[in-house]
Structures are given as C-alpha cells and as structure tokens.
Coordinates of C-alpha atoms in Angstrom, one line a residue:
M1 CA -0.1 0.3 0.2
A2 CA 1.2 3.3 -0.7
P3 CA 2.6 6.0 2.4
M4 CA -1.0 6.9 4.1
N5 CA 0.5 10.5 3.8
Q6 CA -0.3 10.5 0.7
L7 CA -3.8 9.1 0.7
E8 CA -4.1 11.2 3.8
A9 CA -3.7 14.7 1.7
L10 CA -5.8 13.1 -1.0
A11 CA -9.1 12.5 1.7
A12 CA -8.5 15.8 3.4
L13 CA -9.2 17.4 -0.3
R14 CA -11.8 14.9 -1.5
G15 CA -12.8 13.6 1.4
K16 CA -12.9 9.8 2.0
F17 CA -10.7 8.3 -0.7
P18 CA -12.1 5.4 -2.7
L19 CA -10.4 2.0 -1.9
L20 CA -8.7 0.1 -4.7
E21 CA -9.5 -3.3 -3.6
P22 CA -7.4 -6.6 -4.6
G23 CA -8.5 -7.7 -7.3
H24 CA -10.6 -5.3 -8.7
V25 CA -9.6 -2.7 -12.1
W26 CA -9.7 0.9 -12.6
L27 CA -9.9 2.0 -15.7
V28 CA -8.7 5.8 -15.2
G29 CA -8.8 8.3 -17.1
A30 CA -5.1 10.2 -17.1
G31 CA -6.6 13.2 -18.8
P32 CA -4.6 15.2 -22.1
G33 CA -0.8 15.1 -20.8
D34 CA -0.9 18.1 -18.1
P35 CA -0.5 16.0 -14.3
G36 CA -2.0 19.4 -13.0
L37 CA -5.3 18.3 -14.6
L38 CA -5.8 14.3 -13.3
T39 CA -8.3 14.3 -10.6
L40 CA -8.5 13.0 -7.0
D41 CA -9.9 10.0 -7.8
A42 CA -7.3 8.8 -10.3
L43 CA -4.3 10.5 -8.0
A44 CA -5.9 7.8 -5.0
A45 CA -6.0 5.2 -7.8
L46 CA -1.9 5.6 -9.0
A47 CA -1.2 6.1 -5.4
Q48 CA -3.0 2.3 -4.5
A49 CA -1.8 0.4 -7.4
D50 CA -0.1 -2.2 -7.2
V51 CA 0.3 -2.9 -11.0
I52 CA 0.0 0.2 -13.5
V53 CA -0.8 -1.2 -17.4
H54 CA -0.8 2.2 -19.1
D55 CA -1.4 3.4 -22.7
A56 CA 1.5 5.1 -24.7
L57 CA 1.2 8.6 -24.8
I58 CA 1.0 9.1 -21.2
D59 CA 3.6 11.6 -19.6
R60 CA 5.7 10.8 -17.8
R61 CA 5.5 13.4 -14.9
V62 CA 2.0 11.5 -14.5
L63 CA 3.4 8.1 -14.5
A64 CA 6.3 9.0 -11.6
L65 CA 2.8 10.3 -9.4
A66 CA 2.8 5.9 -8.9
G67 CA 3.1 4.6 -5.5
P68 CA 6.6 3.1 -4.9
Q69 CA 5.0 0.2 -4.5
A70 CA 3.7 0.0 -8.6
R71 CA 4.8 -2.0 -11.2
L72 CA 4.2 -0.3 -14.6
E73 CA 3.6 -2.2 -17.8
Y74 CA 3.3 -0.7 -21.0
A75 CA 0.2 -1.4 -23.4
G76 CA 0.9 1.2 -25.6
K77 CA -1.1 1.9 -29.3
R78 CA 0.4 3.8 -31.7
G79 CA -1.0 4.3 -35.4
G80 CA 1.0 2.8 -38.0
Q81 CA 3.4 1.4 -34.8
P82 CA 3.4 -1.8 -33.5
S83 CA 1.4 -2.2 -31.1
T84 CA 0.2 -4.5 -28.0
P85 CA -3.4 -6.1 -29.5
Q86 CA -6.6 -5.2 -27.3
T87 CA -7.1 -8.7 -26.6
D88 CA -3.7 -9.3 -25.1
I89 CA -4.5 -6.2 -23.4
C90 CA -7.6 -7.3 -22.1
N91 CA -6.6 -10.8 -21.1
R92 CA -3.8 -9.1 -19.0
L93 CA -6.1 -7.0 -16.8
I94 CA -8.2 -10.2 -16.5
A95 CA -5.4 -12.4 -15.2
L96 CA -3.7 -10.0 -13.4
A97 CA -7.3 -8.7 -11.1
R98 CA -7.1 -12.7 -10.4
I99 CA -3.9 -12.9 -8.6
G100 CA -5.6 -10.3 -6.7
R101 CA -3.5 -7.4 -8.4
R102 CA -4.6 -3.5 -7.2
L103 CA -5.0 -2.7 -11.1
V104 CA -5.2 0.7 -13.0
R105 CA -5.7 0.7 -16.6
L106 CA -4.0 4.3 -17.0
K107 CA -5.5 5.4 -20.2
G108 CA -4.8 9.1 -22.2
G109 CA -7.5 11.7 -21.9
D110 CA -11.0 10.0 -21.1
P111 CA -11.0 6.3 -21.0
C112 CA -14.4 5.9 -22.6
V113 CA -13.4 8.5 -25.6
F114 CA -11.5 6.9 -28.5
G115 CA -9.5 5.0 -25.7
R116 CA -11.4 1.6 -25.6
G117 CA -13.0 1.9 -22.4
G118 CA -15.9 0.4 -23.2
E119 CA -14.1 -2.8 -24.8
E120 CA -12.2 -3.5 -21.7
A121 CA -15.1 -3.5 -19.1
A122 CA -16.8 -5.4 -21.0
A123 CA -14.2 -7.7 -21.5
L124 CA -13.7 -7.3 -17.3
A125 CA -17.2 -7.5 -16.4
H126 CA -17.6 -10.9 -18.7
A127 CA -14.9 -12.2 -16.5
A128 CA -16.7 -11.2 -13.4
I129 CA -13.7 -9.3 -12.1
P130 CA -14.8 -5.6 -10.3
Y131 CA -14.2 -2.6 -12.1
R132 CA -14.7 0.8 -11.7
I133 CA -14.1 4.1 -14.5
V134 CA -13.1 6.9 -13.0
P135 CA -13.3 9.7 -16.0
G136 CA -10.4 11.6 -17.4
I137 CA -10.2 15.2 -18.9
T138 CA -10.5 14.4 -22.9
A139 CA -7.9 15.6 -25.1
G140 CA -10.4 16.7 -27.8
L141 CA -11.8 19.5 -24.9
A142 CA -8.8 20.1 -23.2
A143 CA -6.8 20.3 -26.5
L144 CA -8.8 23.1 -27.8
T145 CA -9.1 25.1 -24.3
A146 CA -5.0 24.9 -23.4
A147 CA -4.8 26.2 -27.6
S148 CA -7.2 29.2 -26.7
I149 CA -10.0 28.2 -28.8
P150 CA -13.7 27.6 -26.9
A151 CA -15.2 24.2 -27.8
T152 CA -18.4 26.6 -28.2
M153 CA -18.9 30.2 -28.4
R154 CA -22.8 31.8 -28.9
G155 CA -23.4 33.0 -32.2
V156 CA -20.7 30.7 -33.3
N157 CA -21.5 27.5 -33.0
H158 CA -24.4 25.2 -31.0
A159 CA -22.7 21.8 -30.9
I160 CA -19.2 20.5 -31.7
I161 CA -18.5 16.7 -33.3
F162 CA -15.9 14.8 -32.1
V163 CA -14.8 11.7 -34.5
T164 CA -12.2 9.5 -34.7
G165 CA -9.7 9.6 -38.0
N166 CA -7.4 7.0 -37.7
A167 CA -8.7 5.0 -40.6
G168 CA -8.7 8.1 -42.6
P169 CA -11.3 8.7 -45.4
E170 CA -11.5 5.3 -46.5
G171 CA -13.5 4.2 -43.0
D172 CA -17.0 4.2 -42.5
I173 CA -17.2 8.3 -41.8
D174 CA -19.2 9.9 -43.9
W175 CA -17.2 13.4 -44.2
A176 CA -19.6 14.9 -46.4
A177 CA -22.3 14.1 -43.8
L178 CA -20.2 15.7 -41.0
A179 CA -19.0 18.7 -43.5
R180 CA -22.9 18.8 -44.3
T181 CA -23.4 19.6 -40.6
G182 CA -21.6 23.4 -40.0
Q183 CA -20.5 22.5 -36.9
P184 CA -16.9 22.3 -36.0
I185 CA -15.5 18.9 -36.2
V186 CA -12.6 17.8 -33.7
I187 CA -10.2 15.0 -35.2
Y188 CA -8.8 12.4 -33.6
M189 CA -6.1 10.1 -34.3
A190 CA -6.1 11.6 -37.8
M191 CA -2.5 13.2 -38.3
H192 CA -1.4 11.2 -41.0
Y193 CA -4.5 11.4 -43.1
I194 CA -4.7 15.5 -43.0
Q195 CA -5.1 15.8 -46.8
R196 CA -7.2 13.2 -47.8
I197 CA -9.6 14.5 -44.9
A198 CA -9.6 17.4 -46.1
V199 CA -10.1 17.3 -49.4
A200 CA -13.4 15.1 -48.1
L201 CA -14.5 17.9 -45.9
S202 CA -14.0 19.4 -49.3
R203 CA -16.6 17.2 -51.6
G204 CA -18.9 17.4 -47.6
G205 CA -18.9 21.7 -48.6
L206 CA -16.5 23.2 -46.8
A207 CA -15.0 25.8 -48.4
P208 CA -10.9 25.7 -48.8
D209 CA -10.4 28.8 -46.3
T210 CA -12.9 27.0 -43.8
P211 CA -10.5 27.9 -40.9
A212 CA -8.5 24.9 -39.2
A213 CA -6.0 24.2 -36.5
V214 CA -4.0 21.5 -35.5
I215 CA -2.5 20.7 -31.6
V216 CA 0.1 18.2 -30.9
A217 CA 1.3 17.6 -27.7
A218 CA -1.7 19.6 -26.2
T219 CA -1.1 21.0 -22.6
R220 CA 2.4 19.9 -22.5
A221 CA 5.7 21.5 -21.8
E222 CA 6.0 20.6 -26.0
Q223 CA 2.7 22.0 -27.1
R224 CA 2.6 23.3 -30.8
I225 CA -0.5 25.2 -32.5
V226 CA -0.7 25.8 -36.1
I227 CA -3.4 28.1 -36.8
S228 CA -4.2 27.7 -40.8
R229 CA -7.1 27.3 -43.1
L230 CA -8.5 23.5 -44.3
G231 CA -7.0 23.6 -48.3
R232 CA -3.5 24.1 -46.7
L233 CA -3.6 22.6 -43.7
A234 CA -1.4 19.3 -44.6
H235 CA 1.3 21.7 -46.8
D236 CA 1.3 23.9 -42.7
V237 CA 1.9 20.6 -40.0
E238 CA 4.6 19.3 -42.4
A239 CA 7.4 21.5 -40.6
I240 CA 6.0 19.8 -37.4
G241 CA 5.9 16.4 -38.6
V242 CA 2.6 13.6 -38.2
D243 CA 4.3 11.2 -36.4
L244 CA 3.3 13.3 -33.2
P245 CA 0.5 12.8 -31.4
G246 CA -2.1 15.4 -32.2
L247 CA -5.8 16.9 -32.9
I248 CA -7.3 17.8 -36.1
V249 CA -9.5 21.7 -35.3
V250 CA -12.0 22.2 -38.2
G251 CA -14.5 25.2 -38.2
D252 CA -15.4 28.8 -37.4
I253 CA -14.1 28.6 -33.5
V254 CA -10.3 28.2 -34.5
N255 CA -11.1 32.0 -35.2
E256 CA -11.9 32.8 -32.1
R257 CA -8.5 32.1 -31.1
D258 CA -6.7 35.1 -32.1
K259 CA -9.9 37.4 -31.2
L260 CA -9.4 36.5 -27.3
L261 CA -5.7 36.4 -27.4
Q262 CA -5.7 40.1 -29.2
I263 CA -8.6 41.3 -26.2
A264 CA -6.2 39.6 -23.8
A265 CA -2.5 42.1 -25.2
E266 CA -4.7 44.8 -25.3
A267 CA -5.8 44.3 -21.8
E268 CA -2.3 43.3 -21.1
V269 CA -3.6 40.2 -19.6
V270 CA -1.0 37.5 -18.4
R271 CA -2.3 34.2 -19.3

C-alpha cells in the first residue's frame, strides 16, 4: 500500500478517498498530459495500485505519481507502429485481477472517448472482474481550451463533433455529411490522413478557407499549435511532423483564438 500521508492528503481534499481493492480493476483517465489535470480519484488510484498498465502517450510526470509499490506495464497503441493487440490487453487485465492485484489501467484522456474503455469494461464484466471507470478530461476539449479555442461560443456554434480519423477517409465515416452540419469538427488520431480528410470535407461543401488548426502535444511543455485553413492545413503542419500526437480542429471556432488573444494583449492580461 502507498504511504498513508499521500492518501491522507487526498482524503483531506476530497473526503474519504475511494479504496482500490485487491482483484479490482480501475479504468482511469489520465487526461491530456499535464498532471495538473488529473482528478483526485485518479491520483488515489495511482497511489494504491500494485500494477499500472498504461498507454503509450501517458506523460512521464503522471507515471511518476505512482506509489513506490507499483509496477508499470506498457500496453501502448500508436498508429502505424507495432502495438499491443486489444485482446492481449484485456486478457492481461483479467489475469492480473485474478491473482489479486490492485490494478489500474491508465489511459490518455477519458477512458471511454476513443480509448476502448468500453471494450475493456465489457471484457472485465464478462470475466466477473470488479471494475470502476474513473473519468478523465478528454483531449478533444482540453486541447482546444489549452490553445485558447473555445469549444462552443455563443453566436458561432451550438454543437461540436468529435470523430476519430484513424481510418482516414476510406473508413466508414461519412465526412461529407459531417461537413454539411456546419458545426466545428474535432478529429482524433488523424495526423497521417490530414490531406485526404481535408479533401473529403471539401467534397462535403467546406470551403478551402474554412478555419482549421492542429494542436500537437496538448497541455504539455512541447505543445505546438498550427493555425491554418482547410485547403492548406496539410502543408502547414509538415514542419512539425505527423508522427506526433495531435488533434485537428475544423470550423469557425478556430477564429476565436486570435480574437481572444488580441483582447487579452490589448488589456495586458497575463495568461
């Protein structure tokens, strides 16, 4: 068990901290990267875990918050690279739980937003393994906020679309239909398909000068933001490389970034 002073500090902030029991699995959202965006329940999980099975993009500062008794196991997935099969991950979680480990499955963002948390929860339930899902801040929202792009803005949009782009335009997503909604689109896992997705959205009616952005390594020290237009987005991100984790944002909310930053500069507001 982790030193009680760490758990007592969490209890003082939250009230009685949740107890991670032997043989239980918590599917924990680690947020977009910055450890300051972890929830208190996520911190309590890290402090108590015997084993932490973590994704590829978990910030090392988050992993450093694990208790001294915790063993870290990598189970990452990266597009276009060798990855741990999902069935193997589920089987590993079940096996560790059955030998009585206090187990945390640590996932970037929120476990159930393009994170296969639902699949893993179903596998645990079928195996009669007790589990809990600890929500996390999804990168699709955190990245926008960190880039000063409001996800919703009165007079600009009344909805926002989250979509995975890891299959590119050849997948089963109707990009033209998404384009016709007129609402901002946030695309996860699509850095390798920027040009083809941009073309597919254009075929749906979005103009080449539609505001667009790519946010790389959101909330981390290495965060980079490329503000562009749909027609030239792929060209503008070439300099930063497509192998980095990033989100694509397409829609008029992108324009709000410059407006907010200009107002802040004129008012000499320190961010």
